[in-house]
């Protein structure tokens, strides 16, 4: 670990999200989210019961010694139907949580939306309609006015790409639609939501606002021109269509035919000045030319030849360095934070996680030495938690959670990270 040296003011943290850890999905006036609907066959998602055990979890954060804690607000806890006056008991929960986080000397990083859309808004069209962006700005204003005294870094949307592709294009995530490229208006209306929320947050006195975009280097299956063209198209779809509107105020040309009429008029609202650019990195993505009958201009290809996590992700630290240097070369970004990086492995003794984190931090250090202005790093995640369509199988936490007893157990990686961040 002695080779891992970072600036003294580097912000070390961990990240979580409301639906994945809170449970208590019908407590204190909380409304129904699309993820409650999407998982209803499994019964209530108790997750880590963080809603009731948050003090214990804040104590873990304090023990870990991190400077930052990235959490998310549950939209249906704040506005049960996604509109109108806030639910005071929902605000009260985050008051209690954030007061304890701040009292522990930890800086909260507030994600406004981590995919838990109130069901009534989804019933009215969700991210396929402009109105949801306007409702989102009202929600952001409520949070800014109530919490900007304690939350100094804000992220309006977590990974809008994953919401558009997994939620609306292929249906693996809530709300489970399978629109393929006809899902792309959801990217636009999420970008509009982001831009309107930035303005609402600024008006409420929020200090620093940024993103948490999911990015992967796209690797062509071969040097053949057809495979390289397919990789370029997938890069436009998964990376550029989420970075360029908010950073440049424009879309990649590949995406434009799928956007709603009149999208150009929204671009000034979308491209609001940002104080930081948050990147969530996990793995590279392979691409090849589409086979016969494939309606898409690419097909996905697995990345072989690397160790794999229990979530079947290839472990490729050098792709992390490659991604950061490539983005730094292609764009004028504000200061970067790694808002998520992590892996799933089983057990309390988790040497593979330690190896993953140290390898990715070494790659991060190389990217910084190459000129990338990275100011902080947040491990996904503090706790083992509910991993969306994969449920409780993958374990991403630095802390093991026994879902029967809710007992928390620090893993070896917790102690490893604690030593790193305390240096
Ligand atoms: C994401 C989400 C997290 C996931 C994590 C592990 O990046 O998909 O932000 O909610 O749980 O990435 O897959």
Coordinates of C-alpha atoms and ligand atoms in Angstrom, one line a residue:
X1 CA 0.0 0.0 0.0
X2 CA 3.0 2.3 0.5
X3 CA 3.0 3.0 -3.3
X4 CA -0.5 4.6 -3.0
X5 CA 0.0 8.2 -2.2
X6 CA -2.7 10.9 -2.8
X7 CA -2.8 14.6 -2.0
X8 CA -3.5 15.5 1.6
X9 CA -6.8 17.1 0.8
X10 CA -8.0 14.1 -1.4
X11 CA -11.6 13.3 -0.4
X12 CA -11.9 9.6 0.5
X13 CA -15.4 8.3 0.8
X14 CA -18.0 5.5 0.4
X15 CA -21.3 5.6 -1.5
X16 CA -24.7 4.1 -1.0
X17 CA -28.3 4.6 -2.3
X18 CA -31.6 4.9 -0.6
X19 CA -33.5 1.9 -2.2
X20 CA -30.5 -0.4 -1.8
X21 CA -30.0 0.1 1.9
X22 CA -33.0 1.8 3.7
X23 CA -35.8 -0.7 3.7
X24 CA -38.9 0.7 5.6
X25 CA -40.5 1.2 2.2
X26 CA -43.9 2.0 3.7
X27 CA -42.8 3.8 6.9
X28 CA -43.7 7.3 7.9
X29 CA -45.6 8.3 4.8
X30 CA -43.2 7.0 2.2
X31 CA -44.9 6.5 -1.2
X32 CA -44.4 3.7 -3.7
X33 CA -41.5 3.8 -6.1
X34 CA -41.0 2.0 -9.4
X35 CA -38.6 -0.3 -7.7
X36 CA -41.2 -1.3 -5.1
X37 CA -43.5 -2.1 -8.0
X38 CA -40.7 -3.9 -10.0
X39 CA -39.8 -6.1 -7.1
X40 CA -43.3 -6.6 -5.7
X41 CA -43.2 -10.4 -6.4
X42 CA -40.3 -10.6 -4.0
X43 CA -42.2 -8.9 -1.2
X44 CA -41.0 -5.8 0.6
X45 CA -37.2 -5.1 0.1
X46 CA -35.9 -4.8 3.6
X47 CA -32.3 -4.3 2.3
X48 CA -30.1 -3.2 5.2
X49 CA -32.9 -1.7 7.3
X50 CA -30.8 1.5 7.3
X51 CA -33.9 3.6 8.0
X52 CA -33.9 2.2 11.5
X53 CA -30.2 1.4 11.9
X54 CA -28.7 4.6 10.4
X55 CA -26.9 5.5 13.7
X56 CA -25.0 2.2 13.7
X57 CA -24.1 2.8 10.0
X58 CA -22.9 6.4 10.8
X59 CA -20.7 4.9 13.5
X60 CA -19.2 2.6 10.9
X61 CA -18.5 5.6 8.7
X62 CA -16.8 7.4 11.6
X63 CA -14.8 4.2 12.4
X64 CA -13.8 4.0 8.7
X65 CA -12.5 7.5 9.0
X66 CA -13.7 8.7 5.6
X67 CA -14.1 12.4 4.8
X68 CA -17.1 12.0 2.6
X69 CA -20.3 10.0 2.6
X70 CA -22.3 9.8 -0.7
X71 CA -26.0 8.9 0.0
X72 CA -29.2 9.3 -1.9
X73 CA -32.6 10.8 -0.9
X74 CA -35.6 8.7 -1.6
X75 CA -37.9 10.7 -3.8
X76 CA -41.1 8.9 -2.6
X77 CA -40.0 9.5 1.0
X78 CA -39.9 13.2 0.4
X79 CA -42.8 13.5 -2.0
X80 CA -44.9 10.3 -1.7
X81 CA -46.6 10.9 -5.1
X82 CA -43.8 12.9 -6.7
X83 CA -45.6 16.2 -6.4
X84 CA -46.8 18.8 -3.9
X85 CA -45.6 19.6 -0.4
X86 CA -42.9 17.4 1.2
X87 CA -43.7 14.7 3.7
X88 CA -42.4 16.1 6.9
X89 CA -41.5 12.7 8.4
X90 CA -39.4 12.0 5.3
X91 CA -37.5 15.2 5.8
X92 CA -37.2 14.3 9.4
X93 CA -35.4 11.1 8.6
X94 CA -32.8 12.8 6.5
X95 CA -32.4 15.5 9.1
X96 CA -31.5 12.9 11.7
X97 CA -29.2 11.1 9.3
X98 CA -27.4 14.1 8.1
X99 CA -27.1 15.7 11.5
X100 CA -25.3 12.5 12.7
X101 CA -23.1 12.4 9.6
X102 CA -22.0 16.0 10.1
X103 CA -21.5 15.5 13.8
X104 CA -19.1 12.7 12.9
X105 CA -17.1 15.3 10.9
X106 CA -18.0 13.6 7.6
X107 CA -19.1 15.6 4.6
X108 CA -22.4 14.4 3.0
X109 CA -22.6 14.2 -0.8
X110 CA -26.3 14.2 -1.7
X111 CA -27.6 12.3 -4.7
X112 CA -31.0 13.6 -5.3
X113 CA -32.2 10.6 -7.5
X114 CA -30.9 7.1 -7.5
X115 CA -33.6 5.5 -9.7
X116 CA -36.6 5.4 -7.2
X117 CA -39.1 7.4 -9.2
X118 CA -42.5 7.8 -7.4
X119 CA -44.8 5.4 -9.1
X120 CA -47.5 8.0 -10.0
X121 CA -45.0 9.9 -12.0
X122 CA -44.0 6.7 -13.9
X123 CA -47.7 6.1 -14.5
X124 CA -47.9 9.6 -16.1
X125 CA -44.9 8.7 -18.5
X126 CA -41.9 8.8 -16.3
X127 CA -38.7 9.9 -18.0
X128 CA -40.4 9.6 -21.4
X129 CA -42.2 12.9 -20.7
X130 CA -41.0 16.5 -20.1
X131 CA -43.3 16.9 -17.1
X132 CA -41.2 14.6 -14.9
X133 CA -38.2 16.9 -15.4
X134 CA -40.2 19.8 -14.1
X135 CA -41.5 17.8 -11.1
X136 CA -37.9 16.8 -10.5
X137 CA -36.8 20.4 -10.3
X138 CA -39.5 21.1 -7.7
X139 CA -38.2 18.1 -5.7
X140 CA -34.6 19.3 -6.0
X141 CA -35.7 22.8 -4.7
X142 CA -37.3 21.2 -1.6
X143 CA -34.1 19.3 -0.9
X144 CA -31.8 22.3 -1.5
X145 CA -33.9 24.6 0.7
X146 CA -34.0 22.1 3.5
X147 CA -30.5 20.5 3.4
X148 CA -28.0 23.0 1.7
X149 CA -26.8 24.0 5.1
X150 CA -25.4 20.5 5.6
X151 CA -25.0 19.0 2.1
X152 CA -22.2 20.9 0.3
X153 CA -21.9 18.6 -2.7
X154 CA -24.9 17.7 -4.8
X155 CA -25.5 15.2 -7.6
X156 CA -28.9 15.5 -9.2
X157 CA -29.0 12.2 -11.0
X158 CA -27.1 8.9 -10.5
X159 CA -26.2 7.3 -13.8
X160 CA -29.0 8.5 -16.2
X161 CA -27.5 6.1 -18.8
X162 CA -28.3 3.1 -16.7
X163 CA -31.8 4.3 -16.1
X164 CA -32.4 4.9 -19.8
X165 CA -30.7 1.7 -21.1
X166 CA -31.5 -0.8 -18.3
X167 CA -34.8 0.7 -17.3
X168 CA -36.4 1.8 -20.6
X169 CA -34.4 0.2 -23.5
X170 CA -33.8 -3.4 -22.3
X171 CA -36.1 -3.7 -19.2
X172 CA -33.6 -5.4 -16.8
X173 CA -34.3 -2.6 -14.3
X174 CA -37.4 -0.7 -13.3
X175 CA -39.7 0.4 -14.9
X176 CA -38.9 -2.6 -17.1
X177 CA -39.6 -1.2 -20.6
X178 CA -38.0 -2.6 -23.7
X179 CA -38.0 0.3 -26.1
X180 CA -34.5 -0.2 -27.4
X181 CA -33.4 3.1 -29.1
X182 CA -36.9 4.6 -28.7
X183 CA -35.9 4.9 -25.0
X184 CA -33.5 7.8 -25.8
X185 CA -36.0 10.5 -25.0
X186 CA -35.5 9.4 -21.4
X187 CA -31.9 10.5 -21.7
X188 CA -33.0 13.9 -22.9
X189 CA -35.6 14.5 -20.2
X190 CA -33.2 13.3 -17.5
X191 CA -30.6 15.8 -18.8
X192 CA -33.3 18.5 -18.7
X193 CA -34.1 17.4 -15.1
X194 CA -30.5 17.7 -14.3
X195 CA -30.2 21.2 -15.7
X196 CA -33.4 22.4 -14.1
X197 CA -32.3 20.9 -10.8
X198 CA -28.9 22.6 -10.9
X199 CA -30.7 25.9 -11.3
X200 CA -33.2 25.1 -8.5
X201 CA -30.3 24.0 -6.2
X202 CA -28.3 27.2 -7.0
X203 CA -31.3 29.3 -6.1
X204 CA -31.6 27.4 -2.8
X205 CA -28.0 28.2 -2.0
X206 CA -26.4 24.9 -2.9
X207 CA -22.6 25.3 -3.2
X208 CA -21.1 22.5 -5.3
X209 CA -23.1 20.6 -7.9
X210 CA -21.9 17.8 -10.3
X211 CA -22.7 14.4 -11.8
X212 CA -22.3 10.7 -11.2
X213 CA -22.1 9.4 -14.7
X214 CA -21.4 5.7 -15.5
X215 CA -18.6 5.5 -17.9
X216 CA -16.8 2.5 -19.5
X217 CA -14.1 2.3 -22.2
X218 CA -15.7 0.6 -25.3
X219 CA -13.3 -2.0 -26.7
X220 CA -13.9 -3.2 -30.3
X221 CA -13.8 -7.0 -30.7
X222 CA -11.2 -6.7 -33.4
X223 CA -9.3 -4.0 -35.4
X224 CA -11.7 -4.5 -38.3
X225 CA -13.4 -1.3 -39.4
X226 CA -16.9 -2.8 -38.9
X227 CA -16.1 -3.6 -35.2
X228 CA -14.4 -0.2 -34.6
X229 CA -17.5 1.6 -36.1
X230 CA -19.8 -0.5 -33.8
X231 CA -17.6 0.4 -30.8
X232 CA -17.8 4.1 -31.7
X233 CA -21.6 3.9 -31.9
X234 CA -21.8 2.2 -28.5
X235 CA -19.4 4.9 -27.1
X236 CA -21.8 7.5 -28.3
X237 CA -24.8 5.7 -26.8
X238 CA -23.3 4.8 -23.4
X239 CA -20.8 7.5 -22.7
X240 CA -21.0 10.6 -25.0
X241 CA -24.8 10.9 -24.9
X242 CA -24.5 11.5 -21.1
X243 CA -21.3 13.6 -20.9
X244 CA -21.7 15.9 -23.9
X245 CA -25.1 17.4 -23.3
X246 CA -24.2 18.5 -19.7
X247 CA -20.6 19.4 -20.5
X248 CA -20.8 20.7 -24.1
X249 CA -24.5 21.4 -24.6
X250 CA -24.7 19.1 -27.6
X251 CA -25.5 15.5 -28.5
X252 CA -23.4 13.0 -30.5
X253 CA -24.8 13.0 -34.1
X254 CA -25.6 9.2 -33.7
X255 CA -28.1 10.1 -31.0
X256 CA -29.9 13.1 -32.5
X257 CA -32.4 11.1 -34.7
X258 CA -33.9 9.5 -31.5
X259 CA -34.4 12.7 -29.5
X260 CA -37.7 14.5 -28.9
X261 CA -38.7 17.2 -31.3
X262 CA -37.4 20.6 -30.2
X263 CA -34.7 19.2 -28.0
X264 CA -32.3 21.9 -29.1
X265 CA -34.2 24.5 -27.2
X266 CA -33.5 22.7 -23.9
X267 CA -29.7 22.6 -24.4
X268 CA -29.0 25.9 -22.6
X269 CA -31.0 24.7 -19.6
X270 CA -29.1 21.4 -19.6
X271 CA -25.5 22.6 -20.0
X272 CA -25.4 24.4 -16.6
X273 CA -21.9 25.2 -15.3
X274 CA -20.8 22.3 -13.0
X275 CA -18.4 22.4 -10.0
X276 CA -17.3 18.8 -10.5
X277 CA -17.7 15.8 -12.8
X278 CA -18.5 12.5 -11.0
X279 CA -17.5 9.3 -12.7
X280 CA -18.7 5.8 -11.7
X281 CA -16.3 3.2 -13.1
X282 CA -16.6 -0.6 -12.9
X283 CA -15.3 -2.3 -16.1
X284 CA -14.7 -1.9 -19.9
X285 CA -17.4 -3.0 -22.4
X286 CA -16.8 -5.0 -25.6
X287 CA -18.5 -4.3 -28.9
X288 CA -18.7 -5.8 -32.4
X289 CA -20.5 -5.3 -35.7
X290 CA -24.1 -6.4 -35.5
X291 CA -25.1 -9.8 -36.8
X292 CA -27.8 -10.4 -39.4
X293 CA -31.2 -9.2 -38.3
X294 CA -29.9 -7.2 -35.4
X295 CA -31.9 -3.9 -35.3
X296 CA -29.0 -2.2 -33.4
X297 CA -25.8 -0.8 -35.0
X298 CA -23.7 -2.9 -32.6
X299 CA -23.7 -6.0 -30.5
X300 CA -22.2 -6.4 -27.0
X301 CA -19.2 -8.6 -26.6
X302 CA -17.9 -9.9 -23.2
X303 CA -14.4 -8.9 -22.1
X304 CA -12.5 -12.2 -21.7
X305 CA -9.1 -13.0 -20.3
X306 CA -9.4 -11.2 -16.9
X307 CA -10.3 -12.2 -13.4
X308 CA -14.0 -11.9 -12.7
X309 CA -16.0 -10.8 -9.7
X310 CA -19.0 -12.7 -8.3
X311 CA -21.1 -10.2 -10.3
X312 CA -19.3 -11.6 -13.4
X313 CA -17.5 -8.3 -14.1
X314 CA -14.0 -8.5 -15.5
X315 CA -11.4 -6.9 -13.3
X316 CA -9.4 -4.4 -15.5
X317 CA -7.7 -1.6 -13.6
X318 CA -5.9 -0.4 -16.6
X319 CA -9.2 0.3 -18.4
X320 CA -9.9 2.8 -15.5
X321 CA -6.7 4.7 -16.3
X322 CA -7.4 4.5 -20.0
X323 CA -11.0 5.9 -19.4
X324 CA -9.8 8.8 -17.3
X325 CA -6.9 9.8 -19.6
X326 CA -9.2 9.5 -22.6
X327 CA -11.9 11.7 -21.1
X328 CA -9.3 14.2 -19.9
X329 CA -7.9 14.3 -23.5
X330 CA -11.2 14.7 -25.2
X331 CA -13.0 17.2 -22.9
X332 CA -12.4 20.2 -20.7
X333 CA -13.9 18.7 -17.5
X334 CA -14.3 20.4 -14.1
X335 CA -12.4 18.6 -11.3
X336 CA -13.3 14.9 -11.3
X337 CA -14.5 12.8 -8.4
X338 CA -14.7 9.0 -8.6
X339 CA -18.2 8.7 -7.2
X340 CA -18.3 4.9 -7.5
X341 CA -15.8 2.1 -7.9
X342 CA -16.0 -1.3 -6.3
X343 CA -16.6 -5.0 -6.8
X344 CA -18.5 -7.9 -5.5
X345 CA -16.9 -10.8 -3.6
X346 CA -18.2 -13.0 -0.8
X347 CA -17.0 -13.4 2.7
X348 CA -15.6 -11.3 5.5
X349 CA -12.1 -12.1 4.5
X350 CA -12.0 -10.5 1.1
X351 CA -8.5 -10.4 -0.4
X352 CA -9.9 -10.1 -3.9
X353 CA -11.6 -6.8 -3.0
X354 CA -8.4 -5.5 -1.5
X355 CA -6.6 -6.4 -4.7
X356 CA -9.3 -4.8 -6.8
X357 CA -9.3 -1.5 -4.8
X358 CA -5.5 -1.3 -4.6
X359 CA -5.2 -2.0 -8.4
X360 CA -7.8 0.5 -9.3
X361 CA -6.3 3.1 -7.0
X362 CA -2.9 2.5 -8.6
X363 CA -4.5 3.1 -12.0
X364 CA -6.1 6.2 -10.6
X365 CA -2.8 7.5 -9.4
X366 CA -1.3 6.9 -12.9
X367 CA -4.2 8.9 -14.5
X368 CA -3.5 11.7 -12.0
X369 CA 0.2 11.6 -12.9
X370 CA -0.9 11.9 -16.5
X371 CA -2.7 15.2 -15.7
X372 CA -6.2 14.1 -14.8
X373 CA -7.5 16.4 -12.0
X374 CA -9.1 13.9 -9.6
X375 CA -10.1 15.3 -6.2
X376 CA -11.7 12.3 -4.5
X377 CA -12.6 8.6 -4.6
X378 CA -15.7 6.8 -3.2
X379 CA -15.9 3.1 -2.8
X380 CA -19.1 1.4 -3.8
X381 CA -20.2 0.5 -1.2
X382 CA -20.2 0.9 2.6
X383 CA -22.6 -2.0 3.2
X384 CA -23.5 -5.2 1.3
X385 CA -26.9 -4.1 -0.2
X386 CA -29.7 -4.9 -2.6
X387 CA -28.2 -5.1 -6.0
X388 CA -31.2 -4.3 -8.2
X389 CA -32.2 -7.1 -10.5
X390 CA -29.6 -9.4 -9.0
X391 CA -31.0 -8.9 -5.5
X392 CA -28.9 -9.8 -2.5
X393 CA -26.4 -12.1 -4.3
X394 CA -23.6 -9.7 -5.2
X395 CA -21.9 -8.3 -2.1
X396 CA -20.2 -4.9 -2.8
X397 CA -19.8 -3.7 0.8
X398 CA -16.7 -3.0 2.9
X399 CA -19.1 -4.2 5.7
X400 CA -20.8 -7.6 5.5
X401 CA -24.5 -7.7 6.2
X402 CA -26.3 -10.8 7.4
X403 CA -29.7 -10.1 5.9
X404 CA -31.5 -12.5 8.4
X405 CA -30.2 -10.7 11.5
X406 CA -29.0 -7.4 10.0
X407 CA -25.7 -7.9 11.8
X408 CA -22.9 -5.8 10.4
X409 CA -19.4 -7.2 10.3
X410 CA -16.4 -5.2 9.1
X411 CA -14.6 -7.1 6.3
X412 CA -10.8 -7.2 5.9
X413 CA -11.2 -4.6 3.1
X414 CA -12.8 -2.2 5.7
X415 CA -9.7 -2.3 7.8
X416 CA -7.5 -2.0 4.7
X417 CA -9.4 1.1 3.5
X418 CA -9.4 2.6 7.0
X419 CA -5.6 2.4 7.1
X420 CA -5.4 3.9 3.6
X421 CA -7.7 6.9 4.3
X422 CA -6.1 7.6 7.6
X423 CA -2.5 8.0 6.2
Ligands
LIG1 C1 -24.6 1.5 -10.4 C2 -25.3 1.9 -9.3 C3 -25.2 1.1 -8.0 C4 -24.8 -0.3 -8.2 C5 -23.3 -0.5 -8.3 C6 -23.0 -2.0 -8.4 O1 -23.5 2.0 -10.7 O2 -25.1 0.6 -11.1 O3 -24.9 3.3 -9.0 O4 -26.5 1.3 -7.5 O5 -25.3 -1.1 -7.1 O6 -22.8 0.1 -9.4 O7 -23.5 -2.5 -9.6

